[in-house]
Amino acid sequence: QVQLVEFGGGLVQAGGSLRLSCAASGRSFSSRTMGWFRQAPGKAREFVGAISRSGGSTYYADSVKGRFTISRDNANLAVYLQMNSLNAADTATYYCAAAARSRIWYGSSSDGAPSAYEYWGQGTQVTVSS
């Protein structure tokens, strides 16, 4: 199994930046597509972005494209979400997720489906004040 723990959330002013981290346990981290999702109270979980096994490819939701950047460090079993130009609509609990080891990278909306992910972290809160 894989365990994921997010950290780095907090309160930030609109226009500011935050960097979220996700620490993973498990020996197959580098074999998994990793994703970031977010969920605001009363709303469905929303895809943010995904990164391929080696980190060579990324795919983002239109709502964050150009503002957020996903990266990973397989040697340290970590994935990151750099968030810039934050606005109130970015306020949510952010979750990292690990796909099944066998899941192929598509580089499309297929990578944004929650059903594609096998393991989830507990979430970290991001609040953007306007």
PDB file of N, CA, C and O in Angstrom, residues 38 46-49 59-70 81-84 90 94:
ATOM      1  N   ARG A  38      -8.659  19.044  -5.432  1.00  0.00           N
ATOM      2  CA  ARG A  38      -9.093  19.948  -4.376  1.00  0.00           C
ATOM      3  C   ARG A  38     -10.599  19.846  -4.210  1.00  0.00           C
ATOM      4  O   ARG A  38     -11.320  19.465  -5.122  1.00  0.00           O
ATOM      5  N   GLU A  46     -12.414  18.206  -7.223  1.00  0.00           N
ATOM      6  CA  GLU A  46     -12.045  18.759  -8.519  1.00  0.00           C
ATOM      7  C   GLU A  46     -10.595  18.441  -8.842  1.00  0.00           C
ATOM      8  O   GLU A  46      -9.700  18.618  -8.016  1.00  0.00           O
ATOM      9  N   PHE A  47     -10.370  18.003 -10.055  1.00  0.00           N
ATOM     10  CA  PHE A  47      -9.019  17.729 -10.514  1.00  0.00           C
ATOM     11  C   PHE A  47      -8.228  19.026 -10.662  1.00  0.00           C
ATOM     12  O   PHE A  47      -8.749  20.022 -11.170  1.00  0.00           O
ATOM     13  N   VAL A  48      -6.981  18.993 -10.243  1.00  0.00           N
ATOM     14  CA  VAL A  48      -6.089  20.138 -10.375  1.00  0.00           C
ATOM     15  C   VAL A  48      -5.004  19.869 -11.417  1.00  0.00           C
ATOM     16  O   VAL A  48      -4.820  20.634 -12.362  1.00  0.00           O
ATOM     17  N   GLY A  49      -4.277  18.788 -11.249  1.00  0.00           N
ATOM     18  CA  GLY A  49      -3.213  18.460 -12.181  1.00  0.00           C
ATOM     19  C   GLY A  49      -2.634  17.097 -11.893  1.00  0.00           C
ATOM     20  O   GLY A  49      -2.869  16.511 -10.839  1.00  0.00           O
ATOM     21  N   TYR A  59      -0.174  17.453 -16.790  1.00  0.00           N
ATOM     22  CA  TYR A  59      -1.472  17.804 -17.348  1.00  0.00           C
ATOM     23  C   TYR A  59      -2.238  18.568 -16.285  1.00  0.00           C
ATOM     24  O   TYR A  59      -2.287  18.150 -15.127  1.00  0.00           O
ATOM     25  N   TYR A  60      -2.840  19.699 -16.668  1.00  0.00           N
ATOM     26  CA  TYR A  60      -3.510  20.565 -15.720  1.00  0.00           C
ATOM     27  C   TYR A  60      -4.947  20.849 -16.112  1.00  0.00           C
ATOM     28  O   TYR A  60      -5.288  20.888 -17.300  1.00  0.00           O
ATOM     29  N   ALA A  61      -5.755  21.086 -15.109  1.00  0.00           N
ATOM     30  CA  ALA A  61      -7.088  21.599 -15.356  1.00  0.00           C
ATOM     31  C   ALA A  61      -6.985  23.015 -15.911  1.00  0.00           C
ATOM     32  O   ALA A  61      -6.066  23.766 -15.579  1.00  0.00           O
ATOM     33  N   ASP A  62      -7.935  23.376 -16.752  1.00  0.00           N
ATOM     34  CA  ASP A  62      -7.906  24.707 -17.350  1.00  0.00           C
ATOM     35  C   ASP A  62      -7.921  25.814 -16.299  1.00  0.00           C
ATOM     36  O   ASP A  62      -7.339  26.882 -16.506  1.00  0.00           O
ATOM     37  N   SER A  63      -8.561  25.558 -15.183  1.00  0.00           N
ATOM     38  CA  SER A  63      -8.705  26.573 -14.160  1.00  0.00           C
ATOM     39  C   SER A  63      -7.391  26.964 -13.494  1.00  0.00           C
ATOM     40  O   SER A  63      -7.302  28.042 -12.905  1.00  0.00           O
ATOM     41  N   VAL A  64      -6.391  26.102 -13.585  1.00  0.00           N
ATOM     42  CA  VAL A  64      -5.116  26.387 -12.930  1.00  0.00           C
ATOM     43  C   VAL A  64      -3.952  26.461 -13.909  1.00  0.00           C
ATOM     44  O   VAL A  64      -2.834  26.811 -13.502  1.00  0.00           O
ATOM     45  N   LYS A  65      -4.186  26.160 -15.149  1.00  0.00           N
ATOM     46  CA  LYS A  65      -3.124  26.156 -16.152  1.00  0.00           C
ATOM     47  C   LYS A  65      -2.466  27.527 -16.236  1.00  0.00           C
ATOM     48  O   LYS A  65      -3.140  28.549 -16.328  1.00  0.00           O
ATOM     49  N   GLY A  66      -1.155  27.530 -16.187  1.00  0.00           N
ATOM     50  CA  GLY A  66      -0.411  28.771 -16.215  1.00  0.00           C
ATOM     51  C   GLY A  66      -0.145  29.362 -14.859  1.00  0.00           C
ATOM     52  O   GLY A  66       0.691  30.272 -14.739  1.00  0.00           O
ATOM     53  N   ARG A  67      -0.834  28.884 -13.833  1.00  0.00           N
ATOM     54  CA  ARG A  67      -0.647  29.383 -12.473  1.00  0.00           C
ATOM     55  C   ARG A  67      -0.031  28.346 -11.545  1.00  0.00           C
ATOM     56  O   ARG A  67       0.746  28.692 -10.662  1.00  0.00           O
ATOM     57  N   PHE A  68      -0.399  27.091 -11.725  1.00  0.00           N
ATOM     58  CA  PHE A  68       0.070  26.012 -10.863  1.00  0.00           C
ATOM     59  C   PHE A  68       1.074  25.148 -11.612  1.00  0.00           C
ATOM     60  O   PHE A  68       0.962  24.951 -12.826  1.00  0.00           O
ATOM     61  N   THR A  69       2.029  24.610 -10.880  1.00  0.00           N
ATOM     62  CA  THR A  69       3.037  23.735 -11.460  1.00  0.00           C
ATOM     63  C   THR A  69       3.232  22.519 -10.569  1.00  0.00           C
ATOM     64  O   THR A  69       3.471  22.657  -9.368  1.00  0.00           O
ATOM     65  N   ILE A  70       3.137  21.348 -11.151  1.00  0.00           N
ATOM     66  CA  ILE A  70       3.384  20.099 -10.435  1.00  0.00           C
ATOM     67  C   ILE A  70       4.794  19.620 -10.726  1.00  0.00           C
ATOM     68  O   ILE A  70       5.266  19.696 -11.868  1.00  0.00           O
ATOM     69  N   LEU A  81       3.134  20.866  -5.423  1.00  0.00           N
ATOM     70  CA  LEU A  81       2.228  21.721  -6.175  1.00  0.00           C
ATOM     71  C   LEU A  81       2.568  23.164  -5.848  1.00  0.00           C
ATOM     72  O   LEU A  81       2.286  23.642  -4.748  1.00  0.00           O
ATOM     73  N   GLN A  82       3.191  23.833  -6.796  1.00  0.00           N
ATOM     74  CA  GLN A  82       3.489  25.248  -6.658  1.00  0.00           C
ATOM     75  C   GLN A  82       2.295  26.038  -7.175  1.00  0.00           C
ATOM     76  O   GLN A  82       1.918  25.902  -8.337  1.00  0.00           O
ATOM     77  N   MET A  83       1.722  26.857  -6.324  1.00  0.00           N
ATOM     78  CA  MET A  83       0.529  27.612  -6.659  1.00  0.00           C
ATOM     79  C   MET A  83       0.857  29.101  -6.635  1.00  0.00           C
ATOM     80  O   MET A  83       1.246  29.638  -5.602  1.00  0.00           O
ATOM     81  N   ASN A  84       0.692  29.739  -7.770  1.00  0.00           N
ATOM     82  CA  ASN A  84       0.936  31.169  -7.901  1.00  0.00           C
ATOM     83  C   ASN A  84      -0.342  31.890  -8.300  1.00  0.00           C
ATOM     84  O   ASN A  84      -1.294  31.282  -8.769  1.00  0.00           O
ATOM     85  N   ASP A  90      -9.537  29.459  -5.402  1.00  0.00           N
ATOM     86  CA  ASP A  90      -8.599  28.385  -5.102  1.00  0.00           C
ATOM     87  C   ASP A  90      -8.732  27.877  -3.674  1.00  0.00           C
ATOM     88  O   ASP A  90      -8.048  26.916  -3.302  1.00  0.00           O
ATOM     89  N   TYR A  94      -6.796  20.563  -0.340  1.00  0.00           N
ATOM     90  CA  TYR A  94      -6.035  19.993  -1.438  1.00  0.00           C
ATOM     91  C   TYR A  94      -5.537  18.601  -1.071  1.00  0.00           C
ATOM     92  O   TYR A  94      -4.998  18.388   0.014  1.00  0.00           O
TER      93      TYR A  94
END
